[in-house]
Amino acid sequence: ERNIAMVFQNYAIYPHMSVAENIAFGLYTSGLDKAAKRKRVEEVGEVLGLTKLLERRPSALSGGQRQRVAIGRAMVRDPAVFLFDEPLSNLDAQLRAQMRLEIKRLHQRLGTTIVFVTHDQVEAMTLADRIVVMRDGHILQVGAPMELYEKPADVFTARFIGSPTMNILPAKAGHGTLQLDEAPLAWSAALPADVLVGVRPQELRVLGEGEGADLILSGTVAVVEPLGPETFVHVEAERGLLLASAPAKSPPTVGSAVRLGASASSLRLFDAKSERAL
């Protein structure tokens, strides 16, 4: 009655049925005759790249192909809304990336509303037009992906959206300043006495000799993570372990002392008690 089609995490396809039969199962109560069902199955199979696999059994398919069969069984009903329940969590990293692209293309082609449940913020950021962040059954924030990334409503959302996760540091405020490092940082807005300061690893960078920044923190490099075009360094500082970015071609070495800098505009402030954005 609600015309909602669901795609499950574990595929939920029948091993004793062929691909075509699994897809057609979505039409079980449709009232269509056999020829009409077959035509619809073939149309869906073509959209999902399953045409040559329609007579195979699920045991002969890869994980990604099985997921497409599950999507096909939902698609064949031509629903008003799709509900995807963590459909990519059982796939390896490379296949997840491929399936994200396929689902994105499918959505662009069909134009049907998709409600996509996931614990993977990369999936949420890359697939969604709007994200609903929930915790313990409560909605924390609703908005476009970049809106949540740039203006998180609370600490939980700030840490959940964005990879690597945002650094969160305790600080003291008073008399127009924010005390976070060796020197107070001027801050014009009124603030509570205890605040949390968020800064993303991409915006907290290793400073060169003599280089300055609005916010400067010092520490010792514990781990270096080269990732090709960028390098992240884990730094043991007075305020805990920090994650910062470093030049990919000349990163600091483990055990070296470094200075980390960030601009005031990159900082996100939260109330220390409520953890809500200020």
PDB file of C-alpha atoms in Angstrom:
ATOM      1  CA  GLU A   1       0.000   0.000   0.000  1.00  0.00           C
ATOM      2  CA  ARG A   2       2.844   2.397   0.793  1.00  0.00           C
ATOM      3  CA  ASN A   3       4.649   1.454  -2.442  1.00  0.00           C
ATOM      4  CA  ILE A   4       8.051   1.345  -0.736  1.00  0.00           C
ATOM      5  CA  ALA A   5      10.699  -1.128  -1.904  1.00  0.00           C
ATOM      6  CA  MET A   6      13.472  -2.233   0.447  1.00  0.00           C
ATOM      7  CA  VAL A   7      17.031  -3.334  -0.294  1.00  0.00           C
ATOM      8  CA  PHE A   8      18.568  -5.245   2.609  1.00  0.00           C
ATOM      9  CA  GLN A   9      22.116  -5.392   3.943  1.00  0.00           C
ATOM     10  CA  ASN A  10      22.366  -9.168   3.385  1.00  0.00           C
ATOM     11  CA  TYR A  11      20.840  -9.091  -0.156  1.00  0.00           C
ATOM     12  CA  ALA A  12      17.945 -11.443   0.851  1.00  0.00           C
ATOM     13  CA  ILE A  13      17.930 -13.189  -2.523  1.00  0.00           C
ATOM     14  CA  TYR A  14      16.862 -16.814  -2.935  1.00  0.00           C
ATOM     15  CA  PRO A  15      19.701 -19.259  -3.735  1.00  0.00           C
ATOM     16  CA  HIS A  16      17.433 -21.786  -5.509  1.00  0.00           C
ATOM     17  CA  MET A  17      16.125 -19.177  -7.967  1.00  0.00           C
ATOM     18  CA  SER A  18      17.814 -17.699 -11.020  1.00  0.00           C
ATOM     19  CA  VAL A  19      18.615 -13.999 -11.240  1.00  0.00           C
ATOM     20  CA  ALA A  20      15.510 -13.466 -13.396  1.00  0.00           C
ATOM     21  CA  GLU A  21      13.309 -15.343 -10.923  1.00  0.00           C
ATOM     22  CA  ASN A  22      14.700 -13.361  -7.994  1.00  0.00           C
ATOM     23  CA  ILE A  23      13.992 -10.063  -9.743  1.00  0.00           C
ATOM     24  CA  ALA A  24      10.531 -11.247 -10.828  1.00  0.00           C
ATOM     25  CA  PHE A  25       9.697 -12.151  -7.234  1.00  0.00           C
ATOM     26  CA  GLY A  26       9.142  -8.453  -6.638  1.00  0.00           C
ATOM     27  CA  LEU A  27       6.152  -8.728  -9.001  1.00  0.00           C
ATOM     28  CA  TYR A  28       4.631 -11.695  -7.168  1.00  0.00           C
ATOM     29  CA  THR A  29       1.466  -9.797  -6.207  1.00  0.00           C
ATOM     30  CA  SER A  30       1.403  -7.432  -9.195  1.00  0.00           C
ATOM     31  CA  GLY A  31      -1.257  -9.257 -11.221  1.00  0.00           C
ATOM     32  CA  LEU A  32       0.848  -9.011 -14.396  1.00  0.00           C
ATOM     33  CA  ASP A  33       0.857 -11.935 -16.811  1.00  0.00           C
ATOM     34  CA  LYS A  34       3.993 -13.976 -17.434  1.00  0.00           C
ATOM     35  CA  ALA A  35       5.001 -12.095 -20.603  1.00  0.00           C
ATOM     36  CA  ALA A  36       4.634  -8.690 -18.948  1.00  0.00           C
ATOM     37  CA  LYS A  37       6.686  -9.835 -15.963  1.00  0.00           C
ATOM     38  CA  ARG A  38       9.456 -11.133 -18.229  1.00  0.00           C
ATOM     39  CA  LYS A  39       9.534  -7.868 -20.153  1.00  0.00           C
ATOM     40  CA  ARG A  40       9.820  -5.885 -16.945  1.00  0.00           C
ATOM     41  CA  VAL A  41      12.590  -8.165 -15.633  1.00  0.00           C
ATOM     42  CA  GLU A  42      14.548  -7.749 -18.881  1.00  0.00           C
ATOM     43  CA  GLU A  43      14.176  -3.960 -18.714  1.00  0.00           C
ATOM     44  CA  VAL A  44      15.497  -3.889 -15.152  1.00  0.00           C
ATOM     45  CA  GLY A  45      18.271  -6.332 -16.047  1.00  0.00           C
ATOM     46  CA  GLU A  46      19.423  -4.037 -18.832  1.00  0.00           C
ATOM     47  CA  VAL A  47      19.492  -0.980 -16.563  1.00  0.00           C
ATOM     48  CA  LEU A  48      21.566  -2.849 -13.959  1.00  0.00           C
ATOM     49  CA  GLY A  49      23.891  -4.631 -16.388  1.00  0.00           C
ATOM     50  CA  LEU A  50      22.488  -8.064 -15.527  1.00  0.00           C
ATOM     51  CA  THR A  51      21.186  -9.092 -18.959  1.00  0.00           C
ATOM     52  CA  LYS A  52      23.795 -11.823 -19.478  1.00  0.00           C
ATOM     53  CA  LEU A  53      23.333 -13.115 -15.935  1.00  0.00           C
ATOM     54  CA  LEU A  54      19.549 -13.526 -15.822  1.00  0.00           C
ATOM     55  CA  GLU A  55      19.653 -17.338 -15.970  1.00  0.00           C
ATOM     56  CA  ARG A  56      22.445 -17.762 -13.421  1.00  0.00           C
ATOM     57  CA  ARG A  57      22.007 -18.734  -9.792  1.00  0.00           C
ATOM     58  CA  PRO A  58      23.202 -16.385  -7.011  1.00  0.00           C
ATOM     59  CA  SER A  59      26.036 -18.780  -6.117  1.00  0.00           C
ATOM     60  CA  ALA A  60      27.660 -17.962  -9.477  1.00  0.00           C
ATOM     61  CA  LEU A  61      27.619 -14.206  -8.851  1.00  0.00           C
ATOM     62  CA  SER A  62      30.046 -11.798  -7.196  1.00  0.00           C
ATOM     63  CA  GLY A  63      29.042  -9.732  -4.172  1.00  0.00           C
ATOM     64  CA  GLY A  64      28.420  -6.670  -6.311  1.00  0.00           C
ATOM     65  CA  GLN A  65      26.291  -8.639  -8.781  1.00  0.00           C
ATOM     66  CA  ARG A  66      24.199 -10.058  -5.940  1.00  0.00           C
ATOM     67  CA  GLN A  67      23.629  -6.571  -4.628  1.00  0.00           C
ATOM     68  CA  ARG A  68      22.451  -5.472  -8.074  1.00  0.00           C
ATOM     69  CA  VAL A  69      20.000  -8.394  -8.109  1.00  0.00           C
ATOM     70  CA  ALA A  70      18.606  -7.206  -4.770  1.00  0.00           C
ATOM     71  CA  ILE A  71      18.280  -3.684  -6.170  1.00  0.00           C
ATOM     72  CA  GLY A  72      16.633  -5.108  -9.297  1.00  0.00           C
ATOM     73  CA  ARG A  73      13.997  -6.912  -7.268  1.00  0.00           C
ATOM     74  CA  ALA A  74      13.146  -3.580  -5.630  1.00  0.00           C
ATOM     75  CA  MET A  75      13.256  -1.651  -8.926  1.00  0.00           C
ATOM     76  CA  VAL A  76      10.968  -4.019 -10.806  1.00  0.00           C
ATOM     77  CA  ARG A  77       8.004  -2.833  -8.723  1.00  0.00           C
ATOM     78  CA  ASP A  78       8.539   0.786  -9.835  1.00  0.00           C
ATOM     79  CA  PRO A  79       8.165   2.025  -6.248  1.00  0.00           C
ATOM     80  CA  ALA A  80       7.548   5.573  -5.089  1.00  0.00           C
ATOM     81  CA  VAL A  81      10.416   5.299  -2.573  1.00  0.00           C
ATOM     82  CA  PHE A  82      13.427   3.009  -2.135  1.00  0.00           C
ATOM     83  CA  LEU A  83      14.675   2.169   1.361  1.00  0.00           C
ATOM     84  CA  PHE A  84      18.301   1.003   1.344  1.00  0.00           C
ATOM     85  CA  ASP A  85      19.324  -0.518   4.698  1.00  0.00           C
ATOM     86  CA  GLU A  86      23.156  -0.389   4.782  1.00  0.00           C
ATOM     87  CA  PRO A  87      23.331  -2.202   1.421  1.00  0.00           C
ATOM     88  CA  LEU A  88      27.107  -1.851   0.986  1.00  0.00           C
ATOM     89  CA  SER A  89      28.354  -2.884   4.423  1.00  0.00           C
ATOM     90  CA  ASN A  90      29.103  -6.484   3.373  1.00  0.00           C
ATOM     91  CA  LEU A  91      31.266  -5.441   0.405  1.00  0.00           C
ATOM     92  CA  ASP A  92      35.014  -4.817   0.375  1.00  0.00           C
ATOM     93  CA  ALA A  93      36.331  -1.255   0.044  1.00  0.00           C
ATOM     94  CA  GLN A  94      36.890  -1.309  -3.726  1.00  0.00           C
ATOM     95  CA  LEU A  95      33.487  -2.834  -4.427  1.00  0.00           C
ATOM     96  CA  ARG A  96      31.780  -0.358  -2.089  1.00  0.00           C
ATOM     97  CA  ALA A  97      33.248   2.512  -4.083  1.00  0.00           C
ATOM     98  CA  GLN A  98      32.051   0.927  -7.331  1.00  0.00           C
ATOM     99  CA  MET A  99      28.546   0.316  -5.970  1.00  0.00           C
ATOM    100  CA  ARG A 100      28.326   3.892  -4.656  1.00  0.00           C
ATOM    101  CA  LEU A 101      28.901   5.089  -8.199  1.00  0.00           C
ATOM    102  CA  GLU A 102      26.317   2.664  -9.597  1.00  0.00           C
ATOM    103  CA  ILE A 103      23.685   3.700  -7.047  1.00  0.00           C
ATOM    104  CA  LYS A 104      24.391   7.379  -7.784  1.00  0.00           C
ATOM    105  CA  ARG A 105      23.934   6.790 -11.516  1.00  0.00           C
ATOM    106  CA  LEU A 106      20.803   4.758 -10.890  1.00  0.00           C
ATOM    107  CA  HIS A 107      19.305   7.560  -8.826  1.00  0.00           C
ATOM    108  CA  GLN A 108      20.114  10.097 -11.527  1.00  0.00           C
ATOM    109  CA  ARG A 109      18.473   7.858 -14.121  1.00  0.00           C
ATOM    110  CA  LEU A 110      15.316   6.963 -12.176  1.00  0.00           C
ATOM    111  CA  GLY A 111      14.783  10.156 -10.200  1.00  0.00           C
ATOM    112  CA  THR A 112      13.069   8.119  -7.472  1.00  0.00           C
ATOM    113  CA  THR A 113      13.465   9.109  -3.826  1.00  0.00           C
ATOM    114  CA  ILE A 114      15.971   6.902  -1.979  1.00  0.00           C
ATOM    115  CA  VAL A 115      16.193   6.743   1.810  1.00  0.00           C
ATOM    116  CA  PHE A 116      19.689   5.361   2.435  1.00  0.00           C
ATOM    117  CA  VAL A 117      20.603   4.159   5.940  1.00  0.00           C
ATOM    118  CA  THR A 118      24.348   4.030   6.633  1.00  0.00           C
ATOM    119  CA  HIS A 119      26.958   4.344   9.380  1.00  0.00           C
ATOM    120  CA  ASP A 120      29.578   5.239   6.745  1.00  0.00           C
ATOM    121  CA  GLN A 121      29.904   9.006   6.444  1.00  0.00           C
ATOM    122  CA  VAL A 122      31.692   8.645   3.076  1.00  0.00           C
ATOM    123  CA  GLU A 123      28.576   6.953   1.671  1.00  0.00           C
ATOM    124  CA  ALA A 124      26.414   9.688   3.163  1.00  0.00           C
ATOM    125  CA  MET A 125      28.562  12.524   1.790  1.00  0.00           C
ATOM    126  CA  THR A 126      28.925  11.086  -1.715  1.00  0.00           C
ATOM    127  CA  LEU A 127      25.371   9.819  -2.252  1.00  0.00           C
ATOM    128  CA  ALA A 128      23.052  12.206  -0.433  1.00  0.00           C
ATOM    129  CA  ASP A 129      21.290  15.369  -1.507  1.00  0.00           C
ATOM    130  CA  ARG A 130      20.310  15.810   2.140  1.00  0.00           C
ATOM    131  CA  ILE A 131      21.655  14.039   5.227  1.00  0.00           C
ATOM    132  CA  VAL A 132      19.780  13.348   8.446  1.00  0.00           C
ATOM    133  CA  VAL A 133      22.213  12.718  11.326  1.00  0.00           C
ATOM    134  CA  MET A 134      20.630  10.630  14.088  1.00  0.00           C
ATOM    135  CA  ARG A 135      21.852   9.505  17.500  1.00  0.00           C
ATOM    136  CA  ASP A 136      19.935   7.222  19.852  1.00  0.00           C
ATOM    137  CA  GLY A 137      16.788   7.721  17.798  1.00  0.00           C
ATOM    138  CA  HIS A 138      16.972  11.534  17.887  1.00  0.00           C
ATOM    139  CA  ILE A 139      17.585  13.797  14.888  1.00  0.00           C
ATOM    140  CA  LEU A 140      20.594  16.045  15.506  1.00  0.00           C
ATOM    141  CA  GLN A 141      20.882  17.877  12.194  1.00  0.00           C
ATOM    142  CA  VAL A 142      19.393  17.889   8.696  1.00  0.00           C
ATOM    143  CA  GLY A 143      21.038  19.529   5.714  1.00  0.00           C
ATOM    144  CA  ALA A 144      23.072  19.268   2.539  1.00  0.00           C
ATOM    145  CA  PRO A 145      26.353  17.332   2.866  1.00  0.00           C
ATOM    146  CA  MET A 146      28.622  20.384   2.715  1.00  0.00           C
ATOM    147  CA  GLU A 147      26.362  22.313   5.097  1.00  0.00           C
ATOM    148  CA  LEU A 148      26.847  19.597   7.728  1.00  0.00           C
ATOM    149  CA  TYR A 149      30.578  19.456   6.988  1.00  0.00           C
ATOM    150  CA  GLU A 150      31.140  23.199   7.273  1.00  0.00           C
ATOM    151  CA  LYS A 151      28.575  24.047   9.971  1.00  0.00           C
ATOM    152  CA  PRO A 152      28.018  21.017  12.227  1.00  0.00           C
ATOM    153  CA  ALA A 153      25.330  21.621  14.844  1.00  0.00           C
ATOM    154  CA  ASP A 154      27.121  19.683  17.579  1.00  0.00           C
ATOM    155  CA  VAL A 155      30.265  17.734  18.427  1.00  0.00           C
ATOM    156  CA  PHE A 156      28.787  14.367  17.404  1.00  0.00           C
ATOM    157  CA  THR A 157      27.958  15.624  13.902  1.00  0.00           C
ATOM    158  CA  ALA A 158      31.327  17.371  13.629  1.00  0.00           C
ATOM    159  CA  ARG A 159      33.160  14.128  14.379  1.00  0.00           C
ATOM    160  CA  PHE A 160      30.886  11.934  12.273  1.00  0.00           C
ATOM    161  CA  ILE A 161      30.903  14.044   9.103  1.00  0.00           C
ATOM    162  CA  GLY A 162      34.332  14.363   7.530  1.00  0.00           C
ATOM    163  CA  SER A 163      37.262  12.007   7.171  1.00  0.00           C
ATOM    164  CA  PRO A 164      39.582  11.934   9.031  1.00  0.00           C
ATOM    165  CA  THR A 165      37.519  12.983  12.027  1.00  0.00           C
ATOM    166  CA  MET A 166      37.672  16.525  13.403  1.00  0.00           C
ATOM    167  CA  ASN A 167      40.059  17.353  16.262  1.00  0.00           C
ATOM    168  CA  ILE A 168      38.135  18.522  19.354  1.00  0.00           C
ATOM    169  CA  LEU A 169      40.109  20.482  21.971  1.00  0.00           C
ATOM    170  CA  PRO A 170      39.054  21.989  25.322  1.00  0.00           C
ATOM    171  CA  ALA A 171      39.639  25.718  25.747  1.00  0.00           C
ATOM    172  CA  LYS A 172      38.898  28.633  28.075  1.00  0.00           C
ATOM    173  CA  ALA A 173      37.209  31.849  26.988  1.00  0.00           C
ATOM    174  CA  GLY A 174      37.000  35.273  28.565  1.00  0.00           C
ATOM    175  CA  HIS A 175      37.519  39.013  28.011  1.00  0.00           C
ATOM    176  CA  GLY A 176      37.320  38.696  24.225  1.00  0.00           C
ATOM    177  CA  THR A 177      39.928  35.954  23.995  1.00  0.00           C
ATOM    178  CA  LEU A 178      40.099  32.223  23.497  1.00  0.00           C
ATOM    179  CA  GLN A 179      42.869  30.486  25.450  1.00  0.00           C
ATOM    180  CA  LEU A 180      43.923  27.365  23.581  1.00  0.00           C
ATOM    181  CA  ASP A 181      47.649  27.595  23.019  1.00  0.00           C
ATOM    182  CA  GLU A 182      50.650  29.509  24.312  1.00  0.00           C
ATOM    183  CA  ALA A 183      49.111  32.865  23.324  1.00  0.00           C
ATOM    184  CA  PRO A 184      45.425  33.856  23.628  1.00  0.00           C
ATOM    185  CA  LEU A 185      43.440  34.117  20.407  1.00  0.00           C
ATOM    186  CA  ALA A 186      41.273  37.242  20.000  1.00  0.00           C
ATOM    187  CA  TRP A 187      37.603  36.332  19.641  1.00  0.00           C
ATOM    188  CA  SER A 188      34.918  39.005  19.345  1.00  0.00           C
ATOM    189  CA  ALA A 189      31.807  36.867  19.936  1.00  0.00           C
ATOM    190  CA  ALA A 190      30.545  36.284  23.476  1.00  0.00           C
ATOM    191  CA  LEU A 191      31.458  32.793  24.673  1.00  0.00           C
ATOM    192  CA  PRO A 192      30.844  30.656  27.761  1.00  0.00           C
ATOM    193  CA  ALA A 193      33.825  30.106  30.045  1.00  0.00           C
ATOM    194  CA  ASP A 194      34.401  26.535  28.868  1.00  0.00           C
ATOM    195  CA  VAL A 195      34.316  25.740  25.170  1.00  0.00           C
ATOM    196  CA  LEU A 196      35.384  23.006  22.790  1.00  0.00           C
ATOM    197  CA  VAL A 197      37.314  23.992  19.683  1.00  0.00           C
ATOM    198  CA  GLY A 198      37.019  21.882  16.549  1.00  0.00           C
ATOM    199  CA  VAL A 199      39.522  21.949  13.711  1.00  0.00           C
ATOM    200  CA  ARG A 200      39.682  19.515  10.827  1.00  0.00           C
ATOM    201  CA  PRO A 201      42.972  17.711  10.083  1.00  0.00           C
ATOM    202  CA  GLN A 202      42.988  19.233   6.596  1.00  0.00           C
ATOM    203  CA  GLU A 203      42.986  22.716   8.178  1.00  0.00           C
ATOM    204  CA  LEU A 204      45.497  21.999  10.953  1.00  0.00           C
ATOM    205  CA  ARG A 205      48.825  21.817   9.168  1.00  0.00           C
ATOM    206  CA  VAL A 206      52.474  21.373  10.023  1.00  0.00           C
ATOM    207  CA  LEU A 207      54.133  24.786   9.896  1.00  0.00           C
ATOM    208  CA  GLY A 208      57.452  25.486   8.275  1.00  0.00           C
ATOM    209  CA  GLU A 209      60.306  27.215  10.091  1.00  0.00           C
ATOM    210  CA  GLY A 210      59.359  30.802  10.897  1.00  0.00           C
ATOM    211  CA  GLU A 211      55.818  30.355   9.580  1.00  0.00           C
ATOM    212  CA  GLY A 212      52.967  31.773  11.658  1.00  0.00           C
ATOM    213  CA  ALA A 213      49.236  31.159  12.080  1.00  0.00           C
ATOM    214  CA  ASP A 214      46.293  32.417  14.155  1.00  0.00           C
ATOM    215  CA  LEU A 215      46.371  29.251  16.249  1.00  0.00           C
ATOM    216  CA  ILE A 216      49.655  27.467  16.965  1.00  0.00           C
ATOM    217  CA  LEU A 217      50.056  24.173  18.854  1.00  0.00           C
ATOM    218  CA  SER A 218      53.258  22.254  19.543  1.00  0.00           C
ATOM    219  CA  GLY A 219      53.923  18.551  19.870  1.00  0.00           C
ATOM    220  CA  THR A 220      55.901  15.489  18.847  1.00  0.00           C
ATOM    221  CA  VAL A 221      55.155  13.354  15.794  1.00  0.00           C
ATOM    222  CA  ALA A 222      53.960   9.873  16.810  1.00  0.00           C
ATOM    223  CA  VAL A 223      52.788   8.427  13.482  1.00  0.00           C
ATOM    224  CA  VAL A 224      53.105   9.484   9.833  1.00  0.00           C
ATOM    225  CA  GLU A 225      50.464   8.330   7.325  1.00  0.00           C
ATOM    226  CA  PRO A 226      51.468   8.950   3.687  1.00  0.00           C
ATOM    227  CA  LEU A 227      48.390   8.741   1.433  1.00  0.00           C
ATOM    228  CA  GLY A 228      49.830   9.759  -1.914  1.00  0.00           C
ATOM    229  CA  PRO A 229      48.612  13.306  -2.632  1.00  0.00           C
ATOM    230  CA  GLU A 230      48.454  14.130   1.088  1.00  0.00           C
ATOM    231  CA  THR A 231      50.079  13.045   4.331  1.00  0.00           C
ATOM    232  CA  PHE A 232      48.540  13.009   7.792  1.00  0.00           C
ATOM    233  CA  VAL A 233      50.587  13.098  10.982  1.00  0.00           C
ATOM    234  CA  HIS A 234      49.489  12.084  14.477  1.00  0.00           C
ATOM    235  CA  VAL A 235      51.031  14.501  16.957  1.00  0.00           C
ATOM    236  CA  GLU A 236      51.283  14.040  20.719  1.00  0.00           C
ATOM    237  CA  ALA A 237      50.519  17.461  22.172  1.00  0.00           C
ATOM    238  CA  GLU A 238      49.757  18.855  25.616  1.00  0.00           C
ATOM    239  CA  ARG A 239      46.042  18.668  24.828  1.00  0.00           C
ATOM    240  CA  GLY A 240      46.111  15.082  23.583  1.00  0.00           C
ATOM    241  CA  LEU A 241      46.699  13.337  20.269  1.00  0.00           C
ATOM    242  CA  LEU A 242      46.111  15.623  17.284  1.00  0.00           C
ATOM    243  CA  LEU A 243      45.769  14.786  13.611  1.00  0.00           C
ATOM    244  CA  ALA A 244      47.196  17.276  11.132  1.00  0.00           C
ATOM    245  CA  SER A 245      48.171  17.512   7.474  1.00  0.00           C
ATOM    246  CA  ALA A 246      51.742  17.780   6.230  1.00  0.00           C
ATOM    247  CA  PRO A 247      53.473  18.301   2.878  1.00  0.00           C
ATOM    248  CA  ALA A 248      53.284  15.015   0.976  1.00  0.00           C
ATOM    249  CA  LYS A 249      56.824  15.282  -0.395  1.00  0.00           C
ATOM    250  CA  SER A 250      58.568  16.374   2.797  1.00  0.00           C
ATOM    251  CA  PRO A 251      56.638  15.185   5.856  1.00  0.00           C
ATOM    252  CA  PRO A 252      58.184  15.339   9.337  1.00  0.00           C
ATOM    253  CA  THR A 253      59.733  12.203  10.792  1.00  0.00           C
ATOM    254  CA  VAL A 254      58.473  10.210  13.757  1.00  0.00           C
ATOM    255  CA  GLY A 255      59.845  11.678  16.984  1.00  0.00           C
ATOM    256  CA  SER A 256      60.452  15.148  15.590  1.00  0.00           C
ATOM    257  CA  ALA A 257      59.091  18.274  17.268  1.00  0.00           C
ATOM    258  CA  VAL A 258      56.575  20.185  15.138  1.00  0.00           C
ATOM    259  CA  ARG A 259      54.412  23.281  15.261  1.00  0.00           C
ATOM    260  CA  LEU A 260      50.847  22.998  14.006  1.00  0.00           C
ATOM    261  CA  GLY A 261      48.904  25.986  12.744  1.00  0.00           C
ATOM    262  CA  ALA A 262      45.330  26.830  11.768  1.00  0.00           C
ATOM    263  CA  SER A 263      43.494  29.997  10.762  1.00  0.00           C
ATOM    264  CA  ALA A 264      40.840  31.430  13.072  1.00  0.00           C
ATOM    265  CA  SER A 265      38.233  31.084  10.304  1.00  0.00           C
ATOM    266  CA  SER A 266      38.739  27.297  10.220  1.00  0.00           C
ATOM    267  CA  LEU A 267      37.848  26.825  13.903  1.00  0.00           C
ATOM    268  CA  ARG A 268      34.413  25.573  14.998  1.00  0.00           C
ATOM    269  CA  LEU A 269      33.322  26.340  18.569  1.00  0.00           C
ATOM    270  CA  PHE A 270      31.008  24.278  20.768  1.00  0.00           C
ATOM    271  CA  ASP A 271      29.662  24.718  24.286  1.00  0.00           C
ATOM    272  CA  ALA A 272      31.615  22.356  26.550  1.00  0.00           C
ATOM    273  CA  LYS A 273      28.516  21.352  28.552  1.00  0.00           C
ATOM    274  CA  SER A 274      25.883  20.865  25.849  1.00  0.00           C
ATOM    275  CA  GLU A 275      28.346  20.150  22.996  1.00  0.00           C
ATOM    276  CA  ARG A 276      26.124  22.311  20.763  1.00  0.00           C
ATOM    277  CA  ALA A 277      27.647  24.706  18.229  1.00  0.00           C
ATOM    278  CA  LEU A 278      28.178  28.312  19.279  1.00  0.00           C
TER     279      LEU A 278
END
